[in-house]
Amino acid sequence: MRITLSKENDEILYNLKQLYTFKNEGIAPRIAFALSLQSGKHFSLENEIIPKSDGKEFRDDKALFGTIINDTSNVVIFKAILDQHYNKNTFEDEFIKLFKLHLNHGLKIWNDDLENEDISNGNHINVLLKSLKKGLNLRSNITHVASGRKRSNVKEFQELLSFEIGKSENNESVIININDLREFDNRNIAIAGMAGSGKTQLIKDILYQISKNSNNELKFIFFDYKGEGNPEQLKPFLKATNAKFVDIVNDGGVHFNPFLSINLDERQRPFSIRAFVDTISTFVPRMGVAQENILITLINDLLDRKNGIYPTITELFEDLENYYEENTIRQDTLYSVIRDLSTNIFNCDPNNSDVLSQSLYLNLPPALSDTLRQLVVFLLLRYFNSYFSSTNDCEPRDYIFPVRYVIVIDEAHIYLKNKNARKALEDLLRLLRSKGVIVVMLSQGVEDYKTKDFDFASQVKLPICLNVQNKDYKSISNFVGTPNSKYKLESEIKKLDSGKGLINIGEPKTIELKQWWKTKIDENL
């Protein structure tokens, strides 16, 4: 690989080599490249002017990138780092252009920092030490993933995460320090409220505050089961939270491959495939053991054939179609659902950025069947469960529990009615509490959270009861928690109305809820 630098950068690199007394000419370019990537800078080759090639030519990439064991060039390491930065496999020409752009950018950062330092006192060394320290701090925030798992860009937000949910009757702000272990030993949230009670506006405001207070570091996914999201009306919310709107029907599917939940490790793969098939059978009516075994066999064969590369749902359907034809099996529910899943539901392009790397508002319109909408949600939840289960547990620091991600499940009662889906949600709540994931469930009534086989309210530390149709004392007290005073809770229940909510932190109190539409006006968003 030959790389020719620009004459301008060549001169800067020579001056840096002399200033730091580097032994060879490849050290400064590598540092500049790292400084640019560390800043988070991304370039689009279509919109950038590539630096000229009128300076020094590195005919041997060993001179530019250095060597590792057996005199092998480090270029493979630098390419791997760049590919991970852009979440795609770059070709040689593309790699060279991006390297030159990042080199140019990194040199500007380096030069700008040096201009503000007194070099005569040796402060040029401090410039590099600061970058080194920043790199080590970034490394400490990275989520560690077990071997055999696909790596993601999920980071830990390690500071106090606070948001306001409303104001008390005394006009005092009700602040929730959701990851302070002195106040909450888990971070799951449940909101109950009938249509028009303000629960959607409340959760949007909470998500806005979480995004704002974490500098958009903390990502979320919002499953809008009703599919009533309008991208134009949502534009202020999407812009304020740096989120992407995806309509499953109109946007060509979500950029996600559900097979990513399968662990390709030889020992783990059979269990991962079984869990994947169980997720599908949970929502496919009349799917029996024979159909499950067919699916398991086809997925195994497909993974063997792909040899370490994740297949697509379309490839699975093609194999299923051939299998049914060869064995003269009539089309059934399994055939129908895999066919439907392969029709613009998932965009499985291997160059897609990881679904966890950006906040998403996922719109599931009624044009999709209930089966498909529920499958989309739970195939994504299966991936989250699989991914985070392979990560290290979060380690609290000074009572602050790090947070990695937020999952919002709207119309949760839809899933809570399904016995198998309830079990999956129960497992999700139990597992992810130690992994720094906040799970938020929204439902129409408090009674939805207590089923005959599990009390979901027991896994929630912040239940918020809005105006609900059933104001039965026993149901509400089971949801928000047993109060110190029964009379006090009964009094507060009577105050419930649209835009108001009931919490039981310390004692029952009714609050005027935060509403996104008001915040949008007040903050001119």
Short mmCIF file of C-alpha atoms in Angstrom, two decimals:
data_model
loop_
_atom_site.label_atom_id
_atom_site.label_comp_id
_atom_site.label_asym_id
_atom_site.label_seq_id
_atom_site.Cartn_x
_atom_site.Cartn_y
_atom_site.Cartn_z
CA MET A 1 0.00 0.00 0.00
CA ARG A 2 1.44 3.36 -1.10
CA ILE A 3 0.34 6.59 0.58
CA THR A 4 1.51 10.03 -0.53
CA LEU A 5 0.97 12.90 1.88
CA SER A 6 0.37 16.53 1.03
CA LYS A 7 3.35 18.87 0.95
CA GLU A 8 1.69 21.05 3.60
CA ASN A 9 1.26 18.14 6.02
CA ASP A 10 4.72 16.87 5.19
CA GLU A 11 6.22 20.10 6.52
CA ILE A 12 4.11 20.01 9.69
CA LEU A 13 5.09 16.39 10.36
CA TYR A 14 8.79 17.22 9.92
CA ASN A 15 8.50 20.05 12.48
CA LEU A 16 6.71 17.75 14.96
CA LYS A 17 9.37 15.07 14.50
CA GLN A 18 12.06 17.60 15.34
CA LEU A 19 10.11 19.08 18.28
CA TYR A 20 9.51 15.71 19.95
CA THR A 21 12.74 14.11 18.69
CA PHE A 22 10.83 11.13 17.31
CA LYS A 23 13.16 8.46 15.93
CA ASN A 24 11.25 7.82 12.71
CA GLU A 25 8.83 9.63 10.42
CA GLY A 26 5.85 7.34 11.06
CA ILE A 27 5.25 8.21 14.72
CA ALA A 28 3.74 11.70 14.28
CA PRO A 29 1.25 10.60 11.54
CA ARG A 30 0.01 7.77 13.76
CA ILE A 31 -0.53 10.13 16.70
CA ALA A 32 -2.33 12.70 14.50
CA PHE A 33 -4.58 9.96 13.10
CA ALA A 34 -5.43 8.83 16.66
CA LEU A 35 -6.17 12.40 17.78
CA SER A 36 -8.70 12.79 14.98
CA LEU A 37 -10.48 9.50 15.73
CA GLN A 38 -10.47 10.33 19.45
CA SER A 39 -12.40 13.52 18.68
CA GLY A 40 -15.19 11.43 17.12
CA LYS A 41 -14.82 13.06 13.72
CA HIS A 42 -16.47 11.31 10.74
CA PHE A 43 -15.92 12.21 7.09
CA SER A 44 -18.14 11.65 4.06
CA LEU A 45 -15.88 11.07 1.06
CA GLU A 46 -18.53 12.41 -1.29
CA ASN A 47 -18.46 15.82 0.39
CA GLU A 48 -14.76 16.21 1.27
CA ILE A 49 -11.75 17.52 -0.61
CA ILE A 50 -8.99 14.95 -0.23
CA PRO A 51 -5.57 16.43 0.73
CA LYS A 52 -3.16 16.67 -2.21
CA SER A 53 -0.53 14.01 -2.96
CA ASP A 54 2.40 16.34 -3.58
CA GLY A 55 4.52 15.54 -0.51
CA LYS A 56 6.42 12.54 0.86
CA GLU A 57 5.46 9.14 -0.52
CA PHE A 58 5.45 6.14 1.79
CA ARG A 59 6.00 3.26 -0.60
CA ASP A 60 6.21 0.72 2.23
CA ASP A 61 3.32 0.89 4.70
CA LYS A 62 5.68 -0.47 7.40
CA ALA A 63 7.45 2.90 7.45
CA LEU A 64 4.19 4.75 8.02
CA PHE A 65 2.33 2.35 10.33
CA GLY A 66 5.18 0.50 12.01
CA THR A 67 5.53 -3.27 12.48
CA ILE A 68 4.46 -5.93 14.91
CA ILE A 69 5.54 -9.56 15.34
CA ASN A 70 7.65 -11.09 12.54
CA ASP A 71 8.10 -7.70 10.89
CA THR A 72 4.42 -7.60 9.84
CA SER A 73 2.94 -4.17 9.05
CA ASN A 74 0.62 -2.52 11.57
CA VAL A 75 -1.60 -1.35 8.72
CA VAL A 76 -4.11 -4.15 9.51
CA ILE A 77 -4.54 -2.72 13.01
CA PHE A 78 -5.08 0.83 11.75
CA LYS A 79 -7.55 -0.41 9.14
CA ALA A 80 -9.45 -2.39 11.79
CA ILE A 81 -9.66 0.73 13.98
CA LEU A 82 -10.90 2.84 11.05
CA ASP A 83 -13.42 0.18 9.99
CA GLN A 84 -14.81 0.06 13.52
CA HIS A 85 -14.99 3.87 13.60
CA TYR A 86 -17.12 3.88 10.43
CA ASN A 87 -18.89 0.55 11.11
CA LYS A 88 -18.01 -0.82 7.68
CA ASN A 89 -15.30 -2.64 5.77
CA THR A 90 -13.24 -0.06 3.85
CA PHE A 91 -11.47 -0.87 0.59
CA GLU A 92 -7.82 0.14 0.10
CA ASP A 93 -8.55 3.31 -1.86
CA GLU A 94 -11.24 4.34 0.63
CA PHE A 95 -8.92 3.62 3.57
CA ILE A 96 -6.13 5.78 2.08
CA LYS A 97 -8.47 8.75 1.50
CA LEU A 98 -9.97 8.53 5.00
CA PHE A 99 -6.52 8.15 6.57
CA LYS A 100 -5.33 11.32 4.82
CA LEU A 101 -8.44 13.23 5.92
CA HIS A 102 -8.02 12.13 9.54
CA LEU A 103 -4.29 12.86 9.39
CA ASN A 104 -5.02 16.37 8.17
CA HIS A 105 -7.67 16.86 10.88
CA GLY A 106 -5.49 15.41 13.64
CA LEU A 107 -2.55 17.64 12.73
CA LYS A 108 -4.81 20.69 13.00
CA ILE A 109 -5.93 19.60 16.48
CA TRP A 110 -2.32 19.00 17.51
CA ASN A 111 -1.09 22.32 16.11
CA ASP A 112 -3.95 24.28 17.69
CA ASP A 113 -3.13 22.76 21.09
CA LEU A 114 0.55 23.58 20.71
CA GLU A 115 -0.18 27.22 19.90
CA ASN A 116 -1.73 27.61 23.36
CA GLU A 117 1.26 26.12 25.20
CA ASP A 118 4.67 27.43 26.24
CA ILE A 119 6.94 25.02 24.39
CA SER A 120 10.08 26.45 25.99
CA ASN A 121 8.87 25.05 29.34
CA GLY A 122 8.27 21.60 27.88
CA ASN A 123 4.50 21.99 27.76
CA HIS A 124 4.42 20.30 24.34
CA ILE A 125 4.79 17.04 26.28
CA ASN A 126 1.67 17.89 28.31
CA VAL A 127 -0.30 18.18 25.07
CA LEU A 128 0.27 14.49 24.35
CA LEU A 129 -0.19 13.46 27.97
CA LYS A 130 -3.63 15.11 28.05
CA SER A 131 -4.70 13.14 24.97
CA LEU A 132 -3.31 9.95 26.47
CA LYS A 133 -5.27 10.52 29.68
CA LYS A 134 -8.43 11.25 27.71
CA GLY A 135 -7.97 8.00 25.80
CA LEU A 136 -7.62 6.04 29.03
CA ASN A 137 -10.77 7.66 30.43
CA LEU A 138 -12.69 6.76 27.27
CA ARG A 139 -11.45 3.19 27.57
CA SER A 140 -12.81 2.94 31.12
CA ASN A 141 -16.30 3.85 29.86
CA ILE A 142 -16.41 1.15 27.20
CA THR A 143 -18.73 -1.79 27.78
CA HIS A 144 -16.75 -5.04 27.77
CA VAL A 145 -18.29 -7.83 25.72
CA ALA A 146 -17.65 -11.53 26.18
CA SER A 147 -15.73 -13.33 23.45
CA GLY A 148 -17.80 -14.57 20.51
CA ARG A 149 -20.14 -11.56 20.65
CA LYS A 150 -20.47 -8.73 18.17
CA ARG A 151 -18.96 -5.58 19.65
CA SER A 152 -21.02 -2.43 19.94
CA ASN A 153 -20.42 1.25 20.63
CA VAL A 154 -22.37 1.27 23.91
CA LYS A 155 -20.70 3.36 26.61
CA GLU A 156 -21.47 3.86 30.25
CA PHE A 157 -22.83 7.17 31.50
CA GLN A 158 -21.15 7.28 34.90
CA GLU A 159 -22.48 10.56 36.29
CA LEU A 160 -25.66 11.25 38.25
CA LEU A 161 -28.66 11.02 35.91
CA SER A 162 -31.52 13.23 37.08
CA PHE A 163 -34.77 14.36 35.53
CA GLU A 164 -37.89 16.18 36.69
CA ILE A 165 -41.24 14.38 36.44
CA GLY A 166 -43.40 17.29 37.57
CA LYS A 167 -44.23 19.72 40.33
CA SER A 168 -45.91 19.11 43.66
CA GLU A 169 -48.96 21.00 44.88
CA ASN A 170 -46.51 23.41 46.55
CA ASN A 171 -44.94 24.06 43.13
CA GLU A 172 -41.74 22.24 44.14
CA SER A 173 -39.93 20.31 41.41
CA VAL A 174 -40.04 16.53 41.85
CA ILE A 175 -36.55 15.42 40.81
CA ILE A 176 -35.71 11.78 40.20
CA ASN A 177 -32.07 10.73 40.66
CA ILE A 178 -32.65 7.48 38.85
CA ASN A 179 -29.14 6.00 39.24
CA ASP A 180 -28.42 7.06 42.81
CA LEU A 181 -28.36 3.80 44.78
CA ARG A 182 -29.31 5.64 47.96
CA GLU A 183 -32.68 6.36 46.36
CA PHE A 184 -33.27 3.52 43.86
CA ASP A 185 -31.86 0.00 43.92
CA ASN A 186 -33.07 -0.55 40.36
CA ARG A 187 -33.91 1.84 37.58
CA ASN A 188 -36.99 0.34 35.92
CA ILE A 189 -39.99 2.63 35.40
CA ALA A 190 -43.69 1.80 34.92
CA ILE A 191 -46.31 4.34 33.87
CA ALA A 192 -50.02 3.59 33.94
CA GLY A 193 -52.59 5.90 32.39
CA MET A 194 -55.54 5.72 30.04
CA ALA A 195 -55.64 7.49 26.67
CA GLY A 196 -55.36 11.25 27.11
CA SER A 197 -53.83 11.02 30.58
CA GLY A 198 -50.50 12.46 29.42
CA LYS A 199 -48.28 9.37 29.68
CA THR A 200 -46.79 9.70 26.18
CA GLN A 201 -46.04 13.38 26.72
CA LEU A 202 -44.46 12.53 30.09
CA ILE A 203 -42.13 9.85 28.72
CA LYS A 204 -41.11 12.08 25.82
CA ASP A 205 -40.19 14.79 28.30
CA ILE A 206 -38.22 12.29 30.41
CA LEU A 207 -36.36 11.05 27.32
CA TYR A 208 -35.61 14.64 26.33
CA GLN A 209 -34.19 15.37 29.79
CA ILE A 210 -32.15 12.14 29.79
CA SER A 211 -30.69 13.00 26.38
CA LYS A 212 -30.01 16.60 27.37
CA ASN A 213 -28.50 15.77 30.76
CA SER A 214 -26.23 13.08 29.29
CA ASN A 215 -25.12 15.22 26.32
CA ASN A 216 -26.86 12.68 24.06
CA GLU A 217 -24.43 10.00 25.24
CA LEU A 218 -27.22 7.83 26.61
CA LYS A 219 -29.18 6.26 23.75
CA PHE A 220 -32.74 4.97 23.79
CA ILE A 221 -35.24 3.05 21.71
CA PHE A 222 -38.93 3.95 21.79
CA PHE A 223 -41.29 1.20 20.57
CA ASP A 224 -44.44 3.01 19.39
CA TYR A 225 -46.80 0.04 19.08
CA LYS A 226 -49.76 2.20 18.08
CA GLY A 227 -47.78 3.41 15.08
CA GLU A 228 -49.28 6.88 15.31
CA GLY A 229 -45.94 8.69 15.15
CA ASN A 230 -45.80 11.48 12.58
CA PRO A 231 -42.23 12.41 11.58
CA GLU A 232 -43.17 16.05 10.96
CA GLN A 233 -44.91 16.46 14.31
CA LEU A 234 -42.10 14.58 16.03
CA LYS A 235 -39.35 16.64 14.40
CA PRO A 236 -38.71 18.89 17.46
CA PHE A 237 -38.53 15.83 19.74
CA LEU A 238 -36.28 13.93 17.36
CA LYS A 239 -33.97 16.91 16.95
CA ALA A 240 -33.84 17.60 20.70
CA THR A 241 -32.96 13.97 21.50
CA ASN A 242 -30.78 13.35 18.43
CA ALA A 243 -33.03 10.40 17.59
CA LYS A 244 -33.90 8.78 14.28
CA PHE A 245 -37.50 8.11 13.25
CA VAL A 246 -38.06 4.76 11.55
CA ASP A 247 -41.42 3.73 10.16
CA ILE A 248 -41.28 -0.02 9.55
CA VAL A 249 -43.63 0.16 6.56
CA ASN A 250 -42.66 3.42 4.86
CA ASP A 251 -38.90 3.51 5.54
CA GLY A 252 -37.97 0.13 4.14
CA GLY A 253 -37.57 -1.55 7.50
CA VAL A 254 -35.34 -1.01 10.50
CA HIS A 255 -31.59 -1.23 9.85
CA PHE A 256 -31.05 -4.32 11.97
CA ASN A 257 -30.34 -8.00 11.45
CA PRO A 258 -32.23 -10.10 14.04
CA PHE A 259 -29.71 -12.93 13.60
CA LEU A 260 -27.22 -10.78 15.52
CA SER A 261 -28.74 -12.14 18.72
CA ILE A 262 -27.24 -15.53 17.88
CA ASN A 263 -23.85 -16.16 19.44
CA LEU A 264 -21.57 -17.73 16.82
CA ASP A 265 -19.35 -19.32 19.45
CA GLU A 266 -19.47 -23.07 18.85
CA ARG A 267 -20.55 -23.86 22.41
CA GLN A 268 -23.11 -21.06 22.66
CA ARG A 269 -24.65 -21.28 19.20
CA PRO A 270 -27.17 -24.10 19.83
CA PHE A 271 -28.63 -22.27 22.84
CA SER A 272 -28.75 -18.95 20.96
CA ILE A 273 -30.57 -20.55 18.02
CA ARG A 274 -33.05 -22.20 20.38
CA ALA A 275 -33.76 -18.83 22.07
CA PHE A 276 -34.17 -17.17 18.65
CA VAL A 277 -36.68 -19.82 17.54
CA ASP A 278 -38.52 -19.60 20.88
CA THR A 279 -38.96 -15.86 20.31
CA ILE A 280 -40.60 -16.52 16.95
CA SER A 281 -42.81 -19.35 18.22
CA THR A 282 -44.01 -17.10 21.07
CA PHE A 283 -45.93 -14.93 18.61
CA VAL A 284 -46.68 -17.30 15.73
CA PRO A 285 -50.03 -19.00 16.32
CA ARG A 286 -50.20 -22.78 15.98
CA MET A 287 -46.45 -23.21 15.55
CA GLY A 288 -45.60 -26.70 16.74
CA VAL A 289 -42.49 -28.69 17.65
CA ALA A 290 -42.05 -29.96 14.09
CA GLN A 291 -41.97 -26.43 12.70
CA GLU A 292 -39.54 -25.31 15.41
CA ASN A 293 -37.21 -28.19 14.51
CA ILE A 294 -37.38 -27.26 10.82
CA LEU A 295 -36.44 -23.70 11.66
CA ILE A 296 -33.57 -24.78 13.94
CA THR A 297 -32.18 -27.08 11.24
CA LEU A 298 -32.39 -24.44 8.51
CA ILE A 299 -30.73 -21.77 10.67
CA ASN A 300 -27.93 -24.17 11.60
CA ASP A 301 -27.33 -25.11 7.97
CA LEU A 302 -27.45 -21.45 6.93
CA LEU A 303 -24.89 -20.41 9.54
CA ASP A 304 -22.60 -23.27 8.51
CA ARG A 305 -22.86 -22.21 4.87
CA LYS A 306 -22.21 -18.54 5.67
CA ASN A 307 -19.07 -19.56 7.62
CA GLY A 308 -19.01 -16.90 10.33
CA ILE A 309 -21.06 -14.24 8.50
CA TYR A 310 -24.57 -13.48 9.70
CA PRO A 311 -27.24 -14.39 7.11
CA THR A 312 -30.31 -12.30 6.31
CA ILE A 313 -33.99 -13.05 6.87
CA THR A 314 -34.39 -13.16 3.09
CA GLU A 315 -31.81 -15.97 2.88
CA LEU A 316 -33.66 -17.86 5.61
CA PHE A 317 -36.94 -17.53 3.71
CA GLU A 318 -35.32 -18.76 0.49
CA ASP A 319 -34.05 -21.85 2.31
CA LEU A 320 -37.44 -22.38 3.95
CA GLU A 321 -39.20 -22.01 0.60
CA ASN A 322 -36.90 -24.61 -0.98
CA TYR A 323 -37.33 -26.97 1.98
CA TYR A 324 -41.13 -26.81 1.78
CA GLU A 325 -41.05 -27.37 -1.98
CA GLU A 326 -38.61 -30.32 -1.80
CA ASN A 327 -40.60 -31.99 0.98
CA THR A 328 -44.02 -31.08 -0.49
CA ILE A 329 -45.08 -29.26 2.69
CA ARG A 330 -48.05 -26.94 2.39
CA GLN A 331 -47.56 -23.28 3.27
CA ASP A 332 -48.41 -22.70 6.93
CA THR A 333 -48.08 -20.03 9.62
CA LEU A 334 -44.30 -20.50 9.89
CA TYR A 335 -43.93 -20.05 6.15
CA SER A 336 -46.15 -16.95 6.20
CA VAL A 337 -44.40 -15.20 9.07
CA ILE A 338 -40.84 -15.78 7.75
CA ARG A 339 -42.02 -14.57 4.34
CA ASP A 340 -43.52 -11.43 5.90
CA LEU A 341 -40.39 -10.79 7.99
CA SER A 342 -38.32 -10.90 4.80
CA THR A 343 -40.49 -8.24 3.13
CA ASN A 344 -38.93 -4.87 4.03
CA ILE A 345 -39.24 -5.40 7.79
CA PHE A 346 -35.51 -5.68 8.46
CA ASN A 347 -32.72 -4.13 6.45
CA CYS A 348 -29.93 -6.64 7.10
CA ASP A 349 -27.14 -4.82 5.23
CA PRO A 350 -23.88 -5.84 6.98
CA ASN A 351 -22.65 -2.24 6.66
CA ASN A 352 -25.46 -0.93 8.87
CA SER A 353 -24.38 0.89 11.99
CA ASP A 354 -25.22 -0.97 15.17
CA VAL A 355 -28.81 -0.44 16.32
CA LEU A 356 -27.54 0.49 19.79
CA SER A 357 -25.35 3.32 18.51
CA GLN A 358 -28.20 5.79 17.86
CA SER A 359 -31.44 6.67 19.61
CA LEU A 360 -34.42 5.31 17.68
CA TYR A 361 -38.14 6.09 17.56
CA LEU A 362 -39.55 2.91 16.05
CA ASN A 363 -42.99 3.38 14.53
CA LEU A 364 -45.04 0.17 14.18
CA PRO A 365 -48.11 1.15 12.14
CA PRO A 366 -51.38 -0.84 12.20
CA ALA A 367 -50.73 -1.78 8.56
CA LEU A 368 -48.60 -4.53 10.09
CA SER A 369 -50.37 -7.43 11.76
CA ASP A 370 -50.22 -7.76 15.53
CA THR A 371 -48.00 -10.81 15.04
CA LEU A 372 -45.45 -8.88 13.00
CA ARG A 373 -45.43 -5.84 15.27
CA GLN A 374 -44.89 -7.96 18.36
CA LEU A 375 -42.22 -10.03 16.61
CA VAL A 376 -40.29 -6.93 15.57
CA VAL A 377 -40.27 -5.67 19.17
CA PHE A 378 -39.23 -8.97 20.70
CA LEU A 379 -36.58 -9.80 18.10
CA LEU A 380 -34.98 -6.48 18.99
CA LEU A 381 -35.44 -7.16 22.71
CA ARG A 382 -33.89 -10.60 22.17
CA TYR A 383 -30.82 -8.87 20.72
CA PHE A 384 -30.62 -6.39 23.61
CA ASN A 385 -30.98 -9.26 26.09
CA SER A 386 -28.33 -11.29 24.27
CA TYR A 387 -25.93 -8.38 23.88
CA PHE A 388 -26.12 -7.03 27.43
CA SER A 389 -26.04 -10.50 28.99
CA SER A 390 -22.57 -10.89 27.48
CA THR A 391 -21.32 -7.63 29.02
CA ASN A 392 -19.77 -7.01 32.38
CA ASP A 393 -22.04 -5.86 35.22
CA CYS A 394 -21.92 -2.13 35.92
CA GLU A 395 -19.76 -1.17 38.88
CA PRO A 396 -21.17 1.60 41.11
CA ARG A 397 -18.93 4.52 42.08
CA ASP A 398 -19.82 6.68 45.08
CA TYR A 399 -23.42 5.41 45.06
CA ILE A 400 -23.81 6.22 41.33
CA PHE A 401 -24.83 3.25 39.22
CA PRO A 402 -23.64 3.65 35.58
CA VAL A 403 -26.32 3.66 32.88
CA ARG A 404 -25.87 2.31 29.35
CA TYR A 405 -29.22 2.36 27.54
CA VAL A 406 -32.95 3.08 27.83
CA ILE A 407 -35.73 0.86 26.43
CA VAL A 408 -39.27 2.27 26.25
CA ILE A 409 -42.08 -0.23 25.62
CA ASP A 410 -45.35 1.51 24.83
CA GLU A 411 -48.68 -0.34 25.12
CA ALA A 412 -46.99 -2.90 27.39
CA HIS A 413 -50.35 -4.53 28.16
CA ILE A 414 -50.28 -6.01 24.64
CA TYR A 415 -47.30 -8.16 25.65
CA LEU A 416 -48.35 -8.71 29.25
CA LYS A 417 -51.42 -10.59 28.01
CA ASN A 418 -49.18 -13.18 26.32
CA LYS A 419 -47.83 -15.75 28.79
CA ASN A 420 -44.60 -16.38 26.86
CA ALA A 421 -44.05 -12.68 26.23
CA ARG A 422 -44.54 -12.01 29.95
CA LYS A 423 -41.80 -14.50 30.72
CA ALA A 424 -39.47 -12.78 28.23
CA LEU A 425 -40.20 -9.37 29.79
CA GLU A 426 -39.68 -10.76 33.27
CA ASP A 427 -36.27 -12.14 32.23
CA LEU A 428 -35.43 -8.82 30.61
CA LEU A 429 -36.20 -6.84 33.78
CA ARG A 430 -34.25 -9.20 36.00
CA LEU A 431 -31.18 -9.46 33.78
CA LEU A 432 -30.75 -5.89 32.60
CA ARG A 433 -30.98 -4.23 36.02
CA SER A 434 -27.33 -5.13 36.68
CA LYS A 435 -26.28 -4.11 33.16
CA GLY A 436 -27.19 -0.43 33.40
CA VAL A 437 -30.29 -0.61 31.19
CA ILE A 438 -33.40 1.36 32.15
CA VAL A 439 -36.61 -0.38 31.03
CA VAL A 440 -39.71 1.82 30.86
CA MET A 441 -43.14 0.26 30.38
CA LEU A 442 -46.28 2.22 29.54
CA SER A 443 -49.73 0.70 29.92
CA GLN A 444 -53.34 1.79 30.25
CA GLY A 445 -54.10 0.50 33.72
CA VAL A 446 -52.33 -0.42 36.97
CA GLU A 447 -53.93 -3.87 36.90
CA ASP A 448 -52.00 -4.70 33.71
CA TYR A 449 -48.78 -5.02 35.69
CA LYS A 450 -50.03 -7.74 38.05
CA THR A 451 -50.61 -11.05 36.31
CA LYS A 452 -51.43 -14.41 37.84
CA ASP A 453 -47.86 -15.65 37.39
CA PHE A 454 -45.81 -12.49 38.02
CA ASP A 455 -46.08 -9.06 39.63
CA PHE A 456 -44.20 -6.70 37.32
CA ALA A 457 -44.57 -3.84 39.79
CA SER A 458 -42.18 -5.74 42.08
CA GLN A 459 -39.40 -5.18 39.52
CA VAL A 460 -40.11 -1.45 39.21
CA LYS A 461 -38.79 1.22 41.56
CA LEU A 462 -40.45 4.20 39.94
CA PRO A 463 -44.15 3.46 39.32
CA ILE A 464 -46.16 6.51 38.23
CA CYS A 465 -49.94 6.25 38.24
CA LEU A 466 -51.68 8.74 35.95
CA ASN A 467 -55.40 9.10 35.46
CA VAL A 468 -56.68 5.53 35.12
CA GLN A 469 -60.14 4.18 34.55
CA ASN A 470 -59.98 1.74 37.46
CA LYS A 471 -59.24 3.75 40.60
CA ASP A 472 -59.53 0.77 42.92
CA TYR A 473 -57.45 1.41 46.04
CA LYS A 474 -56.06 -2.12 46.26
CA SER A 475 -54.90 -2.16 42.63
CA ILE A 476 -53.27 1.26 42.84
CA SER A 477 -51.58 0.55 46.18
CA ASN A 478 -50.20 -2.70 44.77
CA PHE A 479 -48.79 -0.71 41.86
CA VAL A 480 -47.29 2.32 43.62
CA GLY A 481 -46.43 0.47 46.84
CA THR A 482 -48.08 0.20 50.25
CA PRO A 483 -48.37 3.72 51.74
CA ASN A 484 -47.67 4.77 55.31
CA SER A 485 -51.18 6.15 55.42
CA LYS A 486 -54.11 4.51 53.66
CA TYR A 487 -56.16 7.69 54.08
CA LYS A 488 -53.44 9.77 52.40
CA LEU A 489 -53.32 7.49 49.34
CA GLU A 490 -57.12 7.42 49.07
CA SER A 491 -57.14 11.24 49.16
CA GLU A 492 -54.49 11.50 46.44
CA ILE A 493 -56.26 8.99 44.18
CA LYS A 494 -59.30 11.28 44.12
CA LYS A 495 -57.13 14.09 42.70
CA LEU A 496 -56.08 12.13 39.61
CA ASP A 497 -57.00 13.86 36.36
CA SER A 498 -55.52 14.42 32.92
CA GLY A 499 -51.93 15.70 33.18
CA LYS A 500 -51.58 14.63 36.81
CA GLY A 501 -49.79 11.68 38.31
CA LEU A 502 -49.52 9.85 41.61
CA ILE A 503 -46.23 8.68 43.09
CA ASN A 504 -45.39 7.09 46.43
CA ILE A 505 -41.86 8.20 47.24
CA GLY A 506 -41.75 8.76 50.99
CA GLU A 507 -45.47 9.33 50.97
CA PRO A 508 -48.23 9.41 48.34
CA LYS A 509 -48.45 12.70 46.46
CA THR A 510 -50.17 13.99 43.36
CA ILE A 511 -48.04 16.04 40.98
CA GLU A 512 -48.55 18.18 37.91
CA LEU A 513 -46.70 16.13 35.31
CA LYS A 514 -44.01 17.32 32.96
CA GLN A 515 -45.42 17.35 29.43
CA TRP A 516 -43.23 17.45 26.34
CA TRP A 517 -45.55 19.79 24.45
CA LYS A 518 -45.21 22.38 27.22
CA THR A 519 -41.42 21.99 27.47
CA LYS A 520 -41.17 22.40 23.70
CA ILE A 521 -42.90 25.77 23.94
CA ASP A 522 -41.15 26.92 27.12
CA GLU A 523 -37.67 26.11 25.77
CA ASN A 524 -38.47 27.14 22.20
CA LEU A 525 -37.50 23.76 20.79
#
